[in-house]
Amino acid sequence: MSDKKPKRREFLFTATTAVGAVGAAAVVWPMVDQMNPDASVKALASTEVDISSVKPGNTITVLWRGKPVFIRRRTKEEIEEARSVKMEELIHPEKDEDRAKNPEWLVMVGVCTHLGCVPLNDKGDYNGWFCPCHGSHYDTSGRIRKGPAPWNMEVPKYEFVNANTIKIG
Amino acid sequence: MSDHDYKPKSKVGQWFNDRLPLLTLANHLTDYPTPKNLNYWWTFGGILTFCLITQIITGLTLAMHYIAHADMAFESVEHIMRDVNYGWLIRYIHANGASMFFLAVYIHIFRSLFYGSYKSPREIIWILGIVIYLLMMAAAFMGYVLPWGQMSFWGATVITNLFSAIPLVGEGIVTWLWGGYSVDNPTLTRFFTLHYLIPFLILGLVVLHIWALHVPGNNNPVGIDIKKPSKDTVPFHPYIVIKDGFALLMFMIVFAFFVFYTPNILGHADNYIEANPMVTPAHIVPEWYLLPFYAILRSVPDKLLGVVAMLSAILILAALPWLDTSKIRSAVFRPLYKQFYWILVADVLILGYVGAMPAEGLYLLIARVATAYYFLHFLVILPVLGFKERTLPVPLSITEPILGGSPNLAAARHRESKIK
């Protein structure tokens, strides 16, 4: 600090500006935050799905938080294919064991991690999903293998309520 | 100029003008000295003003019938098309008007590129123009979302997801833009609000654009500074008004052709299917006027870098006055630049074409080469050209080459063939 004592006017000027800035921020924040998802949107955060009618090799798509969620009952070959891949070959390395706790059921948000399109089922070079928008290929575990998408398709939080029901969210 | 000396003839006029000098402004706009050699490429400023006013008027009318709600938007647009008196006409004018607006703005921009209109002392006019262009793209994109068809929904999803490429805060920004976890009703209502607002922002910027233009005055095909007013200028009214009016009439014929004979050719059939968050259309393509930038986005294999490349392709234009090192404005006197100019035009058209094609195989390769060339043009060719190029002799005035005052007869003839 310099020896010079701040003048009374300088002090008032700084203090006024500081209080003004806090006041302005207090007004700006509600204007910004009003655009975020509100409580009514957040309240729709979980959904229960009956999976008793899904046969092996079939996928059902359900809506969760306005987004499609793929629930696939995988065949033996698909599980085998997903679990035999070496981690080095993956763009976004994740074990299939971590993505599908119950190997028969793959549950994931059906949204391409590139720019948000819905990938097509049973398509692409890895027998999993293919995004028609910009050509991302996903494998039977929903992991990105080829194309512009940076990550694997997201696995949401879910649990088996009983043998025939999954609760997502 | 005699702006400040202007005195209205009538007593009432004087009384009013002393209090609010609107009549001085009107007089300035009427007498505004304009280069007498302006060709038809210079009429697009007026045409663009017409486009903006048309969009605002038809847009206000549509807003009286449109309902900005995810459950009702699609139906309300069909209601406009089928039930509202002349609703089909108003909506087709508005939808095709957007395309006509971009057609005109691209001609306007490429005219500036050819004649060096962005160079000193007109940098601010140019940058304001780029801002207007950016706002136009924002308005067009949000407007395209409002009918809530499949292309609306998925176009909105893809474009808003561009922000998710930003490290760390990207996902949060996207959720904030959406007001939820996907494109939905909150997204639609805010897009409608902004779509309504932006044209008025553009209007304000257009006023500044014209104001900034009236400080140095128009550039011209010869690209030289001229004395104003002088033998080289004519008053804006009636000379330019008539010329602009005639060009506008020609433009309106093209406009009307689209509206009345092929109103849907520039749109996508998928947008007549209501938005469905469960199914993405097989082939998502933006509107034609965004295709070159879309091609640049897709030509980069990395998500973040693709977005950066696309934004840079637009923002690089703002730096153009400083990237172009040549002191000569008009391409008429720049034999090499003129060739590179046409290569750039071809490059942008090629980008537009591959942007509409699937991003794979040969198309992807072409897109990558064309993207690289686009940046090469602005970052390497233009700066170097200013130092290396041997330019042709520039006349001292607009009148000079016509009167044969040039010591170089061949150059004078060459110029005369160019300056119409």
Coordinates of C-alpha atoms in Angstrom, one line a residue:
Chain A
M1 CA 0.0 0.0 0.0
S2 CA 1.2 3.5 -0.7
D3 CA 1.5 6.0 2.0
K4 CA -1.1 8.2 0.4
K5 CA -4.4 7.8 2.2
P6 CA -7.3 7.4 -0.3
K7 CA -9.3 10.5 -0.4
R8 CA -12.9 10.5 0.8
R9 CA -14.2 11.0 -2.7
E10 CA -12.2 8.1 -4.1
F11 CA -13.4 5.8 -1.4
L12 CA -17.0 6.8 -2.1
F13 CA -16.5 6.3 -5.8
T14 CA -15.1 2.8 -5.3
A15 CA -17.7 1.8 -2.8
T16 CA -20.6 3.0 -5.0
T17 CA -19.2 1.2 -8.0
A18 CA -18.8 -2.0 -6.0
V19 CA -22.4 -1.9 -4.6
G20 CA -23.7 -1.0 -8.0
A21 CA -21.9 -4.0 -9.6
V22 CA -23.4 -6.4 -7.0
G23 CA -26.8 -4.9 -7.6
A24 CA -26.4 -5.3 -11.3
A25 CA -25.3 -8.9 -11.0
A26 CA -28.3 -9.6 -8.7
V27 CA -30.6 -8.3 -11.4
V28 CA -28.8 -10.1 -14.3
W29 CA -28.7 -13.6 -12.6
P30 CA -32.5 -14.1 -12.5
M31 CA -32.7 -13.0 -16.1
V32 CA -30.2 -15.6 -17.0
D33 CA -31.4 -18.4 -14.7
Q34 CA -35.0 -18.1 -15.9
M35 CA -33.9 -19.9 -19.0
N36 CA -32.7 -23.0 -17.1
P37 CA -34.9 -26.0 -16.7
D38 CA -37.5 -25.3 -13.9
A39 CA -38.7 -27.6 -11.2
S40 CA -41.7 -28.8 -13.2
V41 CA -39.2 -30.0 -15.9
K42 CA -36.9 -31.6 -13.4
A43 CA -39.8 -33.4 -11.7
L44 CA -40.3 -35.5 -14.9
A45 CA -36.9 -36.9 -14.3
S46 CA -37.8 -40.6 -13.8
T47 CA -39.9 -43.1 -15.7
E48 CA -40.8 -46.8 -15.2
V49 CA -40.8 -49.2 -18.2
D50 CA -42.4 -52.6 -18.6
I51 CA -39.9 -54.8 -20.5
S52 CA -41.7 -58.1 -20.2
S53 CA -42.6 -58.2 -23.9
V54 CA -39.1 -57.4 -25.3
K55 CA -37.7 -60.5 -27.1
P56 CA -33.9 -61.1 -27.5
G57 CA -32.6 -59.0 -30.4
N58 CA -35.3 -56.4 -30.1
T59 CA -35.0 -52.8 -29.0
I60 CA -37.7 -50.6 -27.5
T61 CA -37.5 -46.8 -27.4
V62 CA -39.0 -44.9 -24.6
L63 CA -39.1 -41.2 -23.9
W64 CA -37.3 -39.9 -20.9
R65 CA -36.7 -36.2 -20.2
G66 CA -37.8 -35.5 -23.8
K67 CA -35.1 -37.8 -25.2
P68 CA -35.4 -41.3 -26.6
V69 CA -33.9 -44.1 -24.4
F70 CA -33.0 -47.4 -26.1
I71 CA -33.7 -50.6 -24.1
R72 CA -32.2 -53.5 -26.0
R73 CA -32.4 -57.1 -25.1
R74 CA -29.2 -58.4 -26.6
T75 CA -28.5 -61.8 -28.1
K76 CA -25.6 -64.0 -27.0
E77 CA -23.6 -63.1 -30.0
E78 CA -24.0 -59.4 -29.4
I79 CA -22.9 -59.7 -25.8
E80 CA -20.0 -61.8 -26.9
E81 CA -19.1 -59.2 -29.6
A82 CA -19.3 -56.3 -27.1
R83 CA -17.3 -58.0 -24.4
S84 CA -14.4 -59.3 -26.6
V85 CA -13.4 -55.9 -27.9
K86 CA -9.9 -54.7 -26.7
M87 CA -9.9 -51.4 -24.9
E88 CA -7.1 -50.0 -27.2
E89 CA -9.5 -50.2 -30.1
L90 CA -12.1 -47.9 -28.5
I91 CA -12.3 -44.1 -29.0
H92 CA -13.9 -43.7 -25.6
P93 CA -12.7 -46.8 -23.6
E94 CA -15.5 -48.2 -21.4
K95 CA -15.9 -51.9 -20.5
D96 CA -19.2 -53.5 -21.6
E97 CA -19.4 -54.9 -18.1
D98 CA -19.7 -51.4 -16.8
R99 CA -22.2 -50.2 -19.3
A100 CA -24.6 -53.2 -19.0
K101 CA -24.6 -54.6 -15.5
N102 CA -27.1 -57.2 -16.6
P103 CA -25.5 -58.3 -19.9
E104 CA -28.8 -59.1 -21.5
W105 CA -30.1 -55.6 -21.1
L106 CA -28.5 -52.5 -22.6
V107 CA -30.1 -49.3 -21.5
M108 CA -28.8 -46.0 -22.9
V109 CA -29.9 -42.6 -24.0
G110 CA -30.5 -42.9 -27.8
V111 CA -28.8 -39.6 -28.6
C112 CA -25.7 -39.4 -30.7
T113 CA -23.0 -37.6 -28.8
H114 CA -22.0 -35.6 -31.8
L115 CA -24.9 -33.2 -32.4
G116 CA -27.8 -35.0 -30.8
C117 CA -29.6 -37.0 -33.6
V118 CA -31.2 -40.3 -32.9
P119 CA -29.0 -43.2 -34.3
L120 CA -30.7 -46.0 -36.2
N121 CA -30.9 -49.5 -34.7
D122 CA -29.1 -52.6 -36.2
K123 CA -27.1 -50.4 -38.6
G124 CA -23.5 -49.4 -39.2
D125 CA -20.2 -51.2 -39.5
Y126 CA -20.3 -52.6 -35.9
N127 CA -23.8 -54.2 -35.9
G128 CA -25.0 -51.7 -33.3
W129 CA -26.2 -48.2 -34.2
F130 CA -25.6 -45.7 -37.0
C131 CA -26.3 -42.0 -36.9
P132 CA -27.7 -40.8 -40.2
C133 CA -26.8 -37.2 -39.6
H134 CA -23.0 -37.2 -39.7
G135 CA -22.1 -40.9 -39.9
S136 CA -21.1 -42.1 -36.5
H137 CA -21.0 -45.9 -36.0
Y138 CA -21.7 -47.4 -32.6
D139 CA -21.1 -51.1 -31.5
T140 CA -23.4 -53.5 -29.8
S141 CA -22.5 -51.8 -26.5
G142 CA -23.4 -48.4 -27.8
R143 CA -19.8 -47.3 -27.9
I144 CA -18.5 -45.0 -30.5
R145 CA -16.2 -46.8 -33.0
K146 CA -16.1 -44.6 -36.1
G147 CA -17.2 -41.1 -37.1
P148 CA -17.3 -37.6 -35.5
A149 CA -19.0 -38.4 -32.2
P150 CA -16.6 -38.0 -29.3
W151 CA -18.2 -40.3 -26.7
N152 CA -20.1 -43.5 -26.2
M153 CA -23.9 -43.1 -25.9
E154 CA -24.7 -42.2 -22.4
V155 CA -25.9 -44.8 -20.0
P156 CA -28.5 -43.2 -17.7
K157 CA -29.0 -44.0 -14.0
Y158 CA -31.5 -46.9 -13.9
E159 CA -32.5 -49.9 -11.8
F160 CA -34.5 -53.1 -12.1
V161 CA -37.6 -52.6 -9.9
N162 CA -38.4 -56.2 -10.5
A163 CA -37.7 -58.8 -13.3
N164 CA -40.0 -57.0 -15.7
T165 CA -39.7 -53.4 -14.9
I166 CA -36.9 -50.9 -15.3
K167 CA -36.9 -47.5 -13.6
I168 CA -34.9 -44.9 -15.5
G169 CA -33.7 -41.8 -13.7
Chain B
M1 CA -22.1 19.0 -49.0
S2 CA -24.7 21.5 -48.2
D3 CA -26.4 19.5 -45.4
H4 CA -26.0 22.1 -42.7
D5 CA -26.9 25.0 -44.8
Y6 CA -30.2 23.6 -45.8
K7 CA -33.2 25.8 -45.1
P8 CA -36.8 24.6 -45.7
K9 CA -38.8 27.0 -47.9
S10 CA -41.9 27.2 -45.8
K11 CA -42.2 28.9 -42.5
V12 CA -43.8 25.8 -40.9
G13 CA -41.0 23.7 -42.3
Q14 CA -38.4 26.1 -40.8
W15 CA -40.1 26.1 -37.5
F16 CA -40.2 22.3 -37.4
N17 CA -36.7 21.8 -38.8
D18 CA -35.2 24.1 -36.1
R19 CA -36.7 21.8 -33.5
L20 CA -36.1 18.4 -35.2
P21 CA -34.0 18.5 -38.3
L22 CA -35.8 15.8 -40.2
L23 CA -36.1 17.9 -43.3
T24 CA -32.3 18.4 -43.3
L25 CA -32.0 14.6 -43.2
A26 CA -34.4 14.2 -46.0
N27 CA -32.5 16.8 -48.0
H28 CA -29.3 15.0 -47.4
L29 CA -30.7 11.7 -48.6
T30 CA -32.1 13.3 -51.7
D31 CA -29.0 15.3 -52.7
Y32 CA -26.5 12.7 -51.5
P33 CA -23.8 12.7 -54.2
T34 CA -23.3 9.2 -55.7
P35 CA -20.6 8.1 -58.1
K36 CA -22.1 8.2 -61.6
N37 CA -20.6 4.9 -62.7
L38 CA -22.4 2.6 -60.2
N39 CA -23.5 -0.6 -61.9
Y40 CA -26.4 -2.9 -61.1
W41 CA -24.3 -4.8 -58.5
W42 CA -24.8 -1.6 -56.4
T43 CA -28.6 -1.9 -56.4
F44 CA -28.6 -4.7 -53.9
G45 CA -28.4 -2.4 -50.8
G46 CA -31.8 -1.1 -51.8
I47 CA -33.1 -4.6 -52.6
L48 CA -31.9 -5.8 -49.1
T49 CA -33.8 -3.0 -47.4
F50 CA -36.9 -4.1 -49.3
C51 CA -36.3 -7.7 -48.2
L52 CA -36.0 -6.6 -44.5
I53 CA -39.2 -4.6 -44.6
T54 CA -41.0 -7.4 -46.4
Q55 CA -39.9 -9.9 -43.8
I56 CA -41.0 -7.6 -40.9
I57 CA -44.4 -6.9 -42.4
T58 CA -45.2 -10.5 -43.3
G59 CA -43.7 -11.7 -40.1
L60 CA -45.9 -9.4 -38.0
T61 CA -48.9 -10.7 -39.9
L62 CA -48.0 -14.3 -39.4
A63 CA -47.4 -13.7 -35.7
M64 CA -51.1 -12.7 -35.4
H65 CA -52.1 -16.3 -36.4
Y66 CA -49.2 -18.4 -35.2
I67 CA -49.2 -20.1 -31.8
A68 CA -45.8 -20.7 -30.2
H69 CA -46.5 -23.9 -28.3
A70 CA -45.0 -27.3 -29.0
D71 CA -48.5 -28.9 -29.2
M72 CA -50.0 -26.3 -31.4
A73 CA -47.3 -24.7 -33.5
F74 CA -47.4 -27.2 -36.3
E75 CA -51.2 -27.1 -36.5
S76 CA -51.3 -23.3 -36.3
V77 CA -49.0 -23.1 -39.3
E78 CA -51.3 -25.5 -41.2
H79 CA -54.2 -23.3 -40.1
I80 CA -52.4 -20.3 -41.6
M81 CA -51.9 -22.3 -44.8
R82 CA -55.5 -23.6 -45.1
D83 CA -57.8 -21.3 -43.2
V84 CA -56.5 -17.8 -42.8
N85 CA -57.5 -15.5 -45.7
Y86 CA -54.4 -15.3 -47.9
G87 CA -52.4 -17.0 -45.2
W88 CA -50.7 -19.2 -47.8
L89 CA -49.6 -16.1 -49.6
I90 CA -48.2 -14.4 -46.6
R91 CA -46.4 -17.5 -45.3
Y92 CA -44.9 -18.3 -48.7
I93 CA -43.7 -14.7 -49.1
H94 CA -42.1 -14.9 -45.6
A95 CA -40.5 -18.3 -46.2
N96 CA -39.2 -17.6 -49.7
G97 CA -38.4 -14.0 -48.6
A98 CA -35.8 -15.5 -46.3
S99 CA -34.1 -17.2 -49.2
M100 CA -34.4 -14.0 -51.4
F101 CA -32.9 -12.0 -48.5
F102 CA -29.9 -14.3 -48.4
L103 CA -29.6 -14.4 -52.2
A104 CA -29.4 -10.6 -52.2
V105 CA -27.0 -10.5 -49.3
Y106 CA -24.6 -12.9 -50.9
I107 CA -24.5 -10.8 -54.1
H108 CA -24.1 -7.7 -52.0
I109 CA -21.1 -9.3 -50.1
F110 CA -19.5 -10.7 -53.2
R111 CA -19.8 -7.3 -54.9
S112 CA -17.9 -5.8 -51.9
L113 CA -15.2 -8.5 -52.4
F114 CA -14.8 -7.8 -56.1
Y115 CA -14.7 -4.0 -55.8
G116 CA -12.8 -3.9 -52.5
S117 CA -15.6 -1.9 -50.8
Y118 CA -14.4 -3.2 -47.4
K119 CA -11.1 -1.3 -47.5
S120 CA -10.2 1.9 -45.8
P121 CA -12.1 4.1 -45.0
R122 CA -15.1 1.7 -45.1
E123 CA -14.1 -0.9 -42.6
I124 CA -16.8 0.0 -40.1
I125 CA -19.5 -0.3 -42.8
W126 CA -18.1 -3.7 -43.6
I127 CA -18.0 -5.0 -40.0
L128 CA -21.5 -3.7 -39.4
G129 CA -22.5 -5.7 -42.5
I130 CA -20.9 -8.9 -41.1
V131 CA -22.8 -8.4 -37.8
I132 CA -26.1 -8.0 -39.8
Y133 CA -25.3 -11.1 -41.7
L134 CA -24.7 -13.1 -38.5
L135 CA -28.0 -11.8 -37.1
M136 CA -29.7 -12.8 -40.3
M137 CA -28.4 -16.3 -39.9
A138 CA -29.6 -16.4 -36.3
A139 CA -33.1 -15.1 -37.3
A140 CA -33.4 -17.5 -40.2
F141 CA -32.4 -20.5 -38.1
M142 CA -34.9 -19.6 -35.3
G143 CA -37.6 -18.9 -37.9
Y144 CA -37.1 -22.3 -39.4
V145 CA -37.7 -23.9 -36.0
L146 CA -41.1 -22.2 -35.5
P147 CA -43.3 -24.5 -37.8
W148 CA -42.2 -27.4 -35.5
G149 CA -41.8 -29.9 -38.3
Q150 CA -39.2 -32.6 -38.3
M151 CA -36.5 -30.4 -40.0
S152 CA -37.3 -27.6 -37.5
F153 CA -36.9 -29.9 -34.5
W154 CA -33.8 -31.7 -35.7
G155 CA -32.2 -28.6 -37.1
A156 CA -32.6 -27.0 -33.8
T157 CA -31.2 -30.0 -32.0
V158 CA -28.1 -30.2 -34.2
I159 CA -27.4 -26.4 -34.1
T160 CA -27.9 -26.0 -30.4
N161 CA -25.7 -29.0 -29.8
L162 CA -22.9 -27.2 -31.5
F163 CA -22.5 -25.4 -28.2
S164 CA -21.9 -28.7 -26.4
A165 CA -18.5 -28.8 -28.2
I166 CA -17.3 -26.1 -25.7
P167 CA -15.1 -27.8 -23.1
L168 CA -16.5 -28.0 -19.5
V169 CA -19.5 -25.6 -19.7
G170 CA -20.8 -26.8 -23.1
E171 CA -23.4 -29.2 -21.8
G172 CA -24.6 -26.6 -19.3
I173 CA -25.0 -24.0 -22.0
V174 CA -27.0 -26.4 -24.2
T175 CA -29.4 -27.2 -21.3
W176 CA -29.7 -23.5 -20.6
L177 CA -30.5 -22.8 -24.3
W178 CA -33.1 -25.5 -24.3
G179 CA -34.6 -24.8 -20.9
G180 CA -34.9 -28.5 -20.4
Y181 CA -33.1 -31.7 -21.4
S182 CA -34.0 -31.6 -25.0
V183 CA -35.5 -29.2 -27.6
D184 CA -39.0 -28.7 -26.3
N185 CA -41.7 -26.1 -25.6
P186 CA -39.4 -23.7 -23.6
T187 CA -37.0 -23.8 -26.6
L188 CA -39.8 -23.0 -29.0
T189 CA -41.1 -20.0 -27.1
R190 CA -37.8 -18.4 -26.6
F191 CA -36.9 -18.9 -30.2
F192 CA -40.1 -17.2 -31.2
T193 CA -39.3 -14.3 -28.9
L194 CA -35.8 -13.9 -30.4
H195 CA -37.0 -14.4 -33.9
Y196 CA -39.4 -11.5 -33.3
L197 CA -36.7 -9.3 -31.8
I198 CA -33.8 -9.8 -34.2
P199 CA -35.2 -8.2 -37.3
F200 CA -35.6 -4.9 -35.3
L201 CA -32.0 -5.2 -34.2
I202 CA -31.1 -5.7 -37.8
L203 CA -33.1 -2.6 -38.7
G204 CA -31.1 -0.6 -36.2
L205 CA -27.9 -1.9 -37.5
V206 CA -29.0 -1.1 -41.1
V207 CA -29.4 2.5 -40.0
L208 CA -25.9 2.5 -38.7
H209 CA -24.6 0.7 -41.8
I210 CA -26.1 3.5 -44.0
W211 CA -25.0 6.2 -41.7
A212 CA -21.4 4.9 -41.9
L213 CA -21.8 4.6 -45.7
H214 CA -22.8 8.3 -45.9
V215 CA -19.6 9.5 -44.2
P216 CA -17.1 8.5 -46.9
G217 CA -19.8 7.9 -49.6
N218 CA -20.2 5.0 -52.0
N219 CA -17.3 3.0 -53.4
N220 CA -17.6 2.6 -57.1
P221 CA -16.5 0.2 -59.9
V222 CA -13.2 2.0 -60.5
G223 CA -12.6 2.0 -56.7
I224 CA -11.0 5.4 -56.5
D225 CA -11.7 8.3 -54.1
I226 CA -13.8 10.9 -55.8
K227 CA -14.5 14.5 -55.1
K228 CA -18.1 15.1 -53.8
P229 CA -20.0 16.7 -55.3
S230 CA -18.3 16.9 -58.7
K231 CA -18.5 15.9 -62.3
D232 CA -18.0 12.3 -61.1
T233 CA -21.2 12.3 -59.0
V234 CA -24.9 12.5 -59.5
P235 CA -27.5 13.2 -56.8
F236 CA -29.1 10.2 -55.3
H237 CA -32.5 11.3 -56.3
P238 CA -33.6 10.8 -59.0
Y239 CA -30.7 9.0 -60.6
I240 CA -30.0 6.2 -58.2
V241 CA -33.6 6.0 -57.0
I242 CA -34.7 5.1 -60.5
K243 CA -31.9 2.7 -61.1
D244 CA -32.5 1.0 -57.7
G245 CA -36.2 0.9 -58.4
F246 CA -35.8 -0.8 -61.8
A247 CA -33.4 -3.4 -60.3
L248 CA -35.9 -4.0 -57.5
L249 CA -38.6 -4.6 -60.0
M250 CA -36.5 -7.3 -61.7
F251 CA -35.7 -8.8 -58.4
M252 CA -39.4 -8.9 -57.5
I253 CA -40.1 -10.9 -60.6
V254 CA -37.7 -13.6 -59.4
F255 CA -39.2 -13.4 -55.9
A256 CA -42.7 -13.8 -57.3
F257 CA -41.7 -16.7 -59.4
F258 CA -40.7 -18.6 -56.4
V259 CA -43.7 -17.6 -54.3
F260 CA -46.3 -18.4 -57.0
Y261 CA -44.8 -21.2 -59.1
T262 CA -42.5 -23.2 -56.8
P263 CA -43.0 -22.1 -53.2
N264 CA -41.6 -25.2 -51.6
I265 CA -38.6 -25.9 -53.8
L266 CA -36.2 -24.3 -51.4
G267 CA -37.7 -26.1 -48.3
H268 CA -37.7 -29.7 -47.3
A269 CA -40.6 -32.1 -47.5
D270 CA -39.7 -33.5 -44.0
N271 CA -40.8 -30.2 -42.5
Y272 CA -44.4 -31.0 -43.3
I273 CA -44.2 -33.9 -40.8
E274 CA -44.7 -32.8 -37.2
A275 CA -41.7 -32.8 -34.9
N276 CA -41.0 -36.2 -33.4
P277 CA -38.2 -36.4 -30.8
M278 CA -38.0 -40.2 -31.3
V279 CA -37.1 -40.3 -34.9
T280 CA -34.4 -38.4 -36.8
P281 CA -35.0 -37.8 -40.5
A282 CA -32.7 -39.9 -42.7
H283 CA -30.9 -36.9 -44.2
I284 CA -30.6 -33.6 -42.3
V285 CA -29.7 -30.7 -44.4
P286 CA -29.8 -27.0 -43.4
E287 CA -31.4 -24.4 -45.7
W288 CA -29.3 -23.7 -48.9
Y289 CA -27.9 -20.4 -47.6
L290 CA -26.1 -22.2 -44.7
L291 CA -24.7 -25.1 -46.7
P292 CA -21.1 -23.8 -47.3
F293 CA -20.6 -23.4 -43.6
Y294 CA -22.3 -26.8 -42.9
A295 CA -19.8 -28.4 -45.3
I296 CA -16.9 -26.8 -43.4
L297 CA -18.3 -28.1 -40.1
R298 CA -18.5 -31.6 -41.4
S299 CA -15.2 -31.6 -43.2
V300 CA -13.3 -31.5 -39.8
P301 CA -13.3 -34.9 -38.1
D302 CA -13.1 -33.4 -34.6
K303 CA -16.3 -32.0 -32.9
L304 CA -14.8 -28.9 -31.3
L305 CA -12.5 -28.1 -34.1
G306 CA -15.3 -28.5 -36.6
V307 CA -17.3 -25.9 -34.8
V308 CA -14.3 -23.6 -34.4
A309 CA -13.6 -23.9 -38.2
M310 CA -17.2 -23.1 -39.1
L311 CA -17.3 -20.0 -36.8
S312 CA -13.9 -18.9 -38.1
A313 CA -15.1 -19.1 -41.7
I314 CA -17.6 -16.4 -40.9
L315 CA -15.6 -14.3 -38.5
I316 CA -12.6 -14.2 -40.7
L317 CA -14.6 -11.9 -43.0
A318 CA -14.6 -9.3 -40.3
A319 CA -10.8 -9.2 -40.4
L320 CA -10.8 -8.9 -44.2
P321 CA -9.9 -5.1 -44.4
W322 CA -6.6 -6.0 -42.7
L323 CA -6.0 -9.3 -44.4
D324 CA -6.1 -7.7 -47.9
T325 CA -2.9 -5.7 -48.1
S326 CA -3.5 -4.3 -51.5
K327 CA -3.9 -0.5 -51.8
I328 CA -6.0 -0.8 -55.0
R329 CA -9.7 -1.4 -54.3
S330 CA -11.2 -2.6 -57.5
A331 CA -10.5 -6.0 -59.0
V332 CA -10.7 -4.3 -62.4
F333 CA -7.1 -3.1 -61.8
R334 CA -5.9 -6.3 -60.1
P335 CA -5.4 -9.0 -62.8
L336 CA -4.3 -11.7 -60.3
Y337 CA -6.8 -10.9 -57.6
K338 CA -9.6 -11.0 -60.2
Q339 CA -8.7 -14.7 -60.9
F340 CA -8.4 -15.6 -57.3
Y341 CA -11.8 -13.9 -56.7
W342 CA -13.5 -16.2 -59.2
I343 CA -11.8 -19.2 -57.7
L344 CA -13.1 -18.2 -54.3
V345 CA -16.6 -17.9 -55.8
A346 CA -16.3 -21.4 -57.3
D347 CA -14.9 -22.7 -54.0
V348 CA -17.9 -21.4 -52.0
L349 CA -20.3 -22.8 -54.5
I350 CA -18.5 -26.2 -54.3
L351 CA -18.7 -26.0 -50.5
G352 CA -22.4 -25.4 -50.8
Y353 CA -22.9 -28.3 -53.1
V354 CA -21.0 -30.8 -51.0
G355 CA -22.8 -29.4 -47.9
A356 CA -26.0 -30.8 -49.4
M357 CA -24.5 -34.2 -50.1
P358 CA -23.7 -37.0 -47.6
A359 CA -20.5 -36.5 -45.7
E360 CA -18.6 -39.5 -47.0
G361 CA -16.2 -40.7 -49.7
L362 CA -15.4 -38.3 -52.5
Y363 CA -17.8 -35.6 -51.2
L364 CA -15.9 -35.5 -47.9
L365 CA -12.6 -35.3 -49.7
I366 CA -13.8 -32.4 -51.9
A367 CA -15.2 -30.6 -48.8
R368 CA -11.9 -30.9 -47.1
V369 CA -9.9 -29.5 -50.0
A370 CA -12.5 -26.7 -50.5
T371 CA -12.4 -25.8 -46.8
A372 CA -8.6 -25.7 -46.8
Y373 CA -8.7 -23.4 -49.9
Y374 CA -11.3 -21.1 -48.3
F375 CA -8.9 -20.4 -45.4
L376 CA -5.9 -20.3 -47.7
H377 CA -7.5 -17.5 -49.8
F378 CA -8.1 -15.2 -46.8
L379 CA -5.0 -16.1 -44.7
V380 CA -2.3 -16.5 -47.3
I381 CA -3.3 -15.5 -50.8
L382 CA -4.8 -12.1 -50.0
P383 CA -2.0 -10.9 -47.7
V384 CA 0.7 -12.0 -50.1
L385 CA -1.1 -10.8 -53.2
G386 CA -1.0 -7.2 -52.0
F387 CA 2.8 -7.2 -52.1
K388 CA 3.4 -9.3 -55.2
E389 CA 0.7 -8.3 -57.6
R390 CA 1.5 -5.8 -60.5
T391 CA -1.7 -3.7 -60.7
L392 CA -2.9 -1.8 -63.7
P393 CA -2.8 2.0 -63.8
V394 CA -5.7 3.5 -62.0
P395 CA -7.5 6.5 -63.5
L396 CA -7.5 9.9 -61.7
S397 CA -11.2 10.3 -61.9
I398 CA -14.3 8.4 -63.2
T399 CA -14.5 10.7 -66.2
E400 CA -10.8 10.5 -67.2
P401 CA -10.7 7.2 -69.1
I402 CA -13.9 8.1 -70.9
L403 CA -12.3 11.3 -72.2
G404 CA -9.2 9.3 -73.1
G405 CA -6.9 11.2 -70.8
S406 CA -4.8 8.1 -69.9
P407 CA -1.2 8.0 -71.2
N408 CA -1.6 4.3 -71.6
L409 CA -4.0 3.8 -74.4
A410 CA -4.2 0.0 -74.1
A411 CA -4.9 0.2 -70.4
A412 CA -7.5 2.9 -71.1
R413 CA -9.2 0.7 -73.6
H414 CA -9.0 -2.3 -71.3
R415 CA -10.6 -0.2 -68.6
E416 CA -13.3 1.1 -70.8
S417 CA -14.3 -2.4 -71.6
K418 CA -14.7 -3.1 -67.9
I419 CA -16.3 0.1 -66.8
K420 CA -19.8 0.2 -68.1

